[in-house]
XYZ file of C-alpha atoms in Angstrom:
321
model
C 49.571 57.980 165.983
C 49.828 55.452 168.817
C 47.153 52.973 167.711
C 45.870 51.967 164.292
C 42.769 49.784 164.226
C 39.977 51.794 162.618
C 39.774 54.415 159.885
C 39.397 57.306 162.321
C 42.843 56.527 163.747
C 44.361 57.736 160.464
C 42.705 61.152 160.526
C 42.053 63.052 157.300
C 41.813 60.509 154.475
C 42.642 63.019 151.730
C 45.893 63.784 153.482
C 46.602 60.073 154.011
C 46.014 59.343 150.325
C 48.342 62.180 149.331
C 50.946 60.725 151.663
C 50.462 57.298 150.082
C 51.117 58.761 146.629
C 54.250 60.516 147.905
C 55.586 57.283 149.390
C 54.737 55.292 146.271
C 56.777 57.773 144.232
C 59.736 57.456 146.620
C 59.503 54.456 148.938
C 62.795 55.160 150.706
C 62.319 58.878 151.372
C 61.734 58.396 155.097
C 64.402 55.789 155.867
C 65.842 58.034 158.554
C 62.721 57.608 160.670
C 63.309 53.906 161.262
C 67.047 53.921 161.838
C 67.880 51.828 164.931
C 64.167 51.166 165.478
C 62.586 47.701 165.592
C 59.172 46.512 164.484
C 57.837 43.303 166.030
C 55.228 41.543 163.900
C 53.186 39.029 165.878
C 51.139 36.428 164.007
C 48.522 34.300 165.693
C 47.327 33.255 162.226
C 48.701 32.564 158.770
C 49.667 35.337 156.398
C 51.257 35.971 153.015
C 50.500 39.523 151.785
C 50.294 41.046 155.257
C 53.582 39.520 156.351
C 55.511 40.377 153.191
C 54.077 43.828 152.586
C 54.385 45.009 156.189
C 57.926 43.720 156.542
C 58.886 45.360 153.242
C 57.303 48.645 154.338
C 59.236 48.615 157.609
C 62.480 47.859 155.789
C 61.797 50.703 153.340
C 61.571 52.959 156.383
C 64.928 51.744 157.691
C 63.625 49.525 160.487
C 64.820 46.223 161.870
C 62.053 43.609 161.873
C 61.318 40.700 164.228
C 58.636 38.234 163.127
C 57.036 35.990 165.739
C 54.720 33.133 164.743
C 52.950 32.432 168.004
C 51.668 29.018 166.938
C 54.952 27.837 165.420
C 57.865 29.331 167.329
C 56.685 30.291 170.808
C 54.970 28.916 173.867
C 51.251 28.420 173.432
C 49.571 31.488 174.876
C 46.549 31.752 177.115
C 44.424 34.819 176.315
C 41.691 34.715 178.949
C 41.940 35.839 182.567
C 40.715 33.802 185.517
C 41.592 30.408 184.075
C 43.599 27.607 185.691
C 46.456 27.019 183.265
C 46.704 23.250 183.551
C 46.375 22.537 179.833
C 48.743 22.919 176.872
C 49.150 26.715 177.196
C 52.360 27.485 179.079
C 52.398 31.282 179.089
C 49.789 33.969 179.575
C 49.452 36.804 177.109
C 49.541 39.276 180.004
C 53.140 38.343 180.750
C 54.135 37.755 177.129
C 52.922 41.139 175.871
C 55.061 43.395 178.102
C 58.061 41.141 177.462
C 57.559 41.589 173.711
C 57.377 45.328 174.276
C 60.835 45.266 175.837
C 62.400 44.208 172.533
C 60.855 46.609 170.037
C 59.588 50.092 169.293
C 56.402 49.250 167.367
C 54.130 46.204 167.396
C 51.916 44.822 164.635
C 49.367 42.168 165.630
C 47.421 39.665 163.506
C 44.736 37.663 165.289
C 41.590 36.264 163.672
C 38.112 35.832 165.093
C 37.346 32.538 166.790
C 33.794 32.708 165.353
C 32.409 30.995 168.440
C 31.768 33.884 170.839
C 30.573 37.059 169.148
C 30.909 39.179 172.282
C 34.525 38.080 172.780
C 35.461 38.641 169.139
C 33.760 42.015 168.760
C 35.323 43.257 172.005
C 38.695 42.802 170.221
C 39.991 41.105 173.363
C 43.439 40.105 172.052
C 44.161 43.375 170.249
C 43.095 45.489 173.205
C 45.428 43.577 175.517
C 48.367 44.540 173.297
C 47.271 48.168 173.294
C 46.904 48.181 177.068
C 49.932 46.183 178.210
C 52.697 46.461 175.593
C 53.751 50.031 176.300
C 54.318 50.462 172.533
C 52.377 51.867 169.588
C 50.298 49.016 168.164
C 48.733 48.556 164.755
C 46.353 45.912 163.459
C 47.514 43.485 160.784
C 43.947 42.082 160.945
C 41.926 41.546 164.073
C 38.788 39.643 164.974
C 36.603 42.303 163.328
C 38.721 44.595 161.115
C 41.562 44.597 158.576
C 42.473 48.289 158.211
C 45.726 47.866 156.264
C 43.773 45.973 153.599
C 40.961 48.530 153.484
C 43.445 51.406 153.209
C 45.163 49.639 150.305
C 41.737 49.063 148.710
C 40.983 52.776 148.939
C 44.365 53.680 147.439
C 43.653 51.286 144.559
C 40.192 52.714 143.883
C 41.659 56.231 143.849
C 44.208 55.116 141.272
C 41.735 53.376 138.961
C 38.528 55.397 139.262
C 37.279 57.191 136.142
C 34.526 59.233 137.785
C 34.625 61.439 140.856
C 32.091 59.343 142.756
C 32.407 55.710 141.626
C 29.816 53.086 142.435
C 31.518 50.442 144.547
C 29.748 47.163 145.261
C 30.799 44.868 148.082
C 29.321 41.486 147.261
C 29.194 38.310 149.326
C 30.253 35.150 147.496
C 30.126 31.480 148.522
C 32.945 29.669 150.307
C 33.597 26.203 151.693
C 34.741 27.471 155.113
C 33.384 29.873 157.695
C 35.374 33.105 157.353
C 35.521 36.191 159.612
C 33.885 39.504 158.789
C 37.079 41.553 159.222
C 37.689 42.375 155.545
C 34.098 43.325 154.624
C 33.723 45.238 157.897
C 36.785 47.356 157.211
C 36.027 47.774 153.514
C 32.566 49.140 154.324
C 33.938 51.332 157.099
C 36.627 52.885 154.896
C 34.366 53.380 151.864
C 31.885 55.213 154.092
C 34.646 57.381 155.517
C 35.894 58.246 152.023
C 32.533 59.954 151.358
C 33.145 60.281 147.591
C 32.094 56.641 147.062
C 28.622 55.298 146.300
C 28.765 52.096 148.354
C 26.315 49.233 147.877
C 26.529 46.018 149.912
C 24.844 42.885 148.618
C 24.478 39.512 150.300
C 21.870 36.842 151.070
C 19.544 37.465 153.986
C 21.146 36.562 157.304
C 24.561 37.934 156.358
C 23.915 41.507 157.523
C 27.119 43.188 158.729
C 27.225 45.100 161.988
C 25.467 48.478 161.469
C 28.483 50.383 162.787
C 30.403 49.214 159.712
C 27.546 49.391 157.202
C 27.050 53.071 157.974
C 25.307 54.907 155.147
C 25.801 52.154 152.574
C 22.783 50.866 150.679
C 22.057 47.165 151.283
C 20.593 45.285 148.329
C 19.655 41.597 148.555
C 19.337 41.221 144.774
C 22.960 40.763 143.676
C 22.420 41.428 139.975
C 20.488 44.604 140.732
C 23.262 45.749 143.064
C 25.931 45.180 140.408
C 24.199 47.258 137.736
C 26.454 50.142 136.722
C 29.166 49.283 139.247
C 32.599 50.806 138.656
C 34.242 48.447 141.147
C 33.167 44.990 142.301
C 34.706 43.813 145.567
C 33.899 40.138 146.126
C 34.386 38.566 149.543
C 32.903 35.771 151.580
C 32.032 36.141 155.236
C 30.233 33.940 157.730
C 27.082 35.023 159.516
C 27.850 38.123 161.635
C 25.046 37.239 164.051
C 23.456 40.681 163.937
C 19.865 39.536 163.480
C 20.346 36.164 165.193
C 23.350 35.907 167.556
C 22.968 32.113 167.699
C 24.011 31.970 164.019
C 27.257 33.869 164.563
C 30.093 32.325 162.571
C 27.861 29.871 160.719
C 27.616 29.226 156.981
C 24.003 29.955 156.089
C 24.339 29.648 152.322
C 26.555 28.122 149.648
C 24.511 29.485 146.771
C 26.819 29.254 143.755
C 24.733 31.756 141.812
C 26.568 34.438 143.826
C 29.966 33.458 142.333
C 31.253 36.387 140.266
C 31.404 35.393 136.598
C 31.180 37.105 133.206
C 27.395 37.348 133.523
C 27.728 39.361 136.734
C 30.443 41.636 135.371
C 28.453 42.260 132.162
C 25.910 44.415 134.017
C 28.602 46.653 135.535
C 30.023 49.844 134.067
C 33.030 47.959 132.682
C 33.756 47.431 136.368
C 37.083 46.546 137.924
C 37.208 43.315 139.919
C 38.776 43.421 143.395
C 39.527 40.849 146.092
C 41.866 40.897 149.085
C 43.377 37.466 148.249
C 43.840 34.575 148.762
C 40.817 33.746 146.620
C 39.162 30.392 145.957
C 38.631 30.241 142.208
C 35.354 28.705 141.187
C 33.746 29.713 144.483
C 34.356 33.447 144.841
C 35.183 34.195 141.205
C 35.673 32.395 137.904
C 39.021 32.114 136.138
C 37.838 34.333 133.297
C 36.996 37.233 135.591
C 40.060 37.160 137.822
C 42.337 36.772 134.797
C 40.618 39.508 132.783
C 42.104 42.916 132.039
C 39.590 44.405 134.477
C 40.958 42.398 137.388
C 43.092 44.617 139.622
C 43.787 42.132 142.408
C 47.567 42.273 141.882
C 47.908 46.087 141.958
C 45.570 45.984 144.961
C 47.897 43.544 146.737
C 50.938 45.640 145.783
C 49.350 48.639 147.488
C 49.478 46.768 150.793
C 53.133 47.848 150.968
C 52.046 51.458 150.546
C 49.261 51.414 153.135
C 51.596 49.791 155.670
C 54.292 52.358 154.883
C 51.986 55.286 155.669
C 50.846 53.724 158.954
C 54.345 52.764 160.146
C 55.737 56.161 159.106
C 53.148 57.969 161.193
C 53.799 55.743 164.174
C 57.548 56.352 163.923
C 56.866 60.090 163.810
C 54.942 59.778 167.079
C 57.829 58.178 169.010
C-alpha cells in the first residue's frame, strides 16, 4: 500500500479488521518491519489523539519518528503555484516536500480544510502534492475532506461492541460554536457504507447535506429523534455547511439549534445505544455530561483504537517498501 486516504486503499475490510485484532492482541509482533525505518509526521494543524496514537503505532512497529509542526517549527509554506512569494511565506511546498522525503521512509500528513474554497479543499490540493512529489508512501492523518484513521478506528470499535450482526448506526449533526470541516463525517459515512453490514442513517438540519460520494447508500433523515429510534450506536459530530446544495454557503454555520445536542432524551429512544465521538468534544454543545460520562459512552475505547488503526496502516506501508 503506497497511499492511504480513502477506504478503498485498505482493500478487504474483513481482512483489515482481522489484522487489527491480531495487532491488538500483540502490538509488538511486527517490530522487525520498522527497524532502521523512519516515519515523518507532518502537522499543518493541531492534534492530540492523531499525534500520540500514530507515533505510538510507529514505535510499536520499531520505527524512528520525526514530528514536524509546520506552523511552529518550520518556515511558513506556500501551497499554491503561480504566486509571487513576497509575503510571510518563505518556502514553497514543492521544494519542501521532496526535501522531507529525503529524510524518511513513510510520510503522514495532517492538513485541514480552509473552508473558504470548496473546489480547492475537495481537490485535496495539499495531500495530493505530497503523494506526487515526496517519492514516499503517504498516508492521511486527516485531510481537507477525510479522516480515514479515525473512521477505521470507529469501525474497529463498532465491531468490538456490536450485539447484532447488522447494527443500526446513526451519524448525527450537533451544534458547535465554530465552523468545522466535514472530514470526520465524510469518512465515517464512507467507511460505514463500505462495511456493508451496517444500517447507516445520517441526520442533520437541511442545508448540511454531505457530498453524495460519501453518503452512498445511507438513509438521510431530517427528523433527528426519528433517526435515533432503535439505534445501536450514536455518532455525534458537528460539521459546517458542505456546500452541496448551495456552494456559496460552503463552510458556513447555518444552524446552532441546541435541540440537536445529544442528551438523555435522545439516547432514551435508542436500543440502549452506545455513544461515540472522535474527540475533542465540546460538552454542552455536542453532548451533555450525563451522556458522555455514562456507561454507554465508548469515546475512550474508540480513541484507544486509533493506535490500532494506525498500526495496521503503517504495517501495510512498511510491507510495501
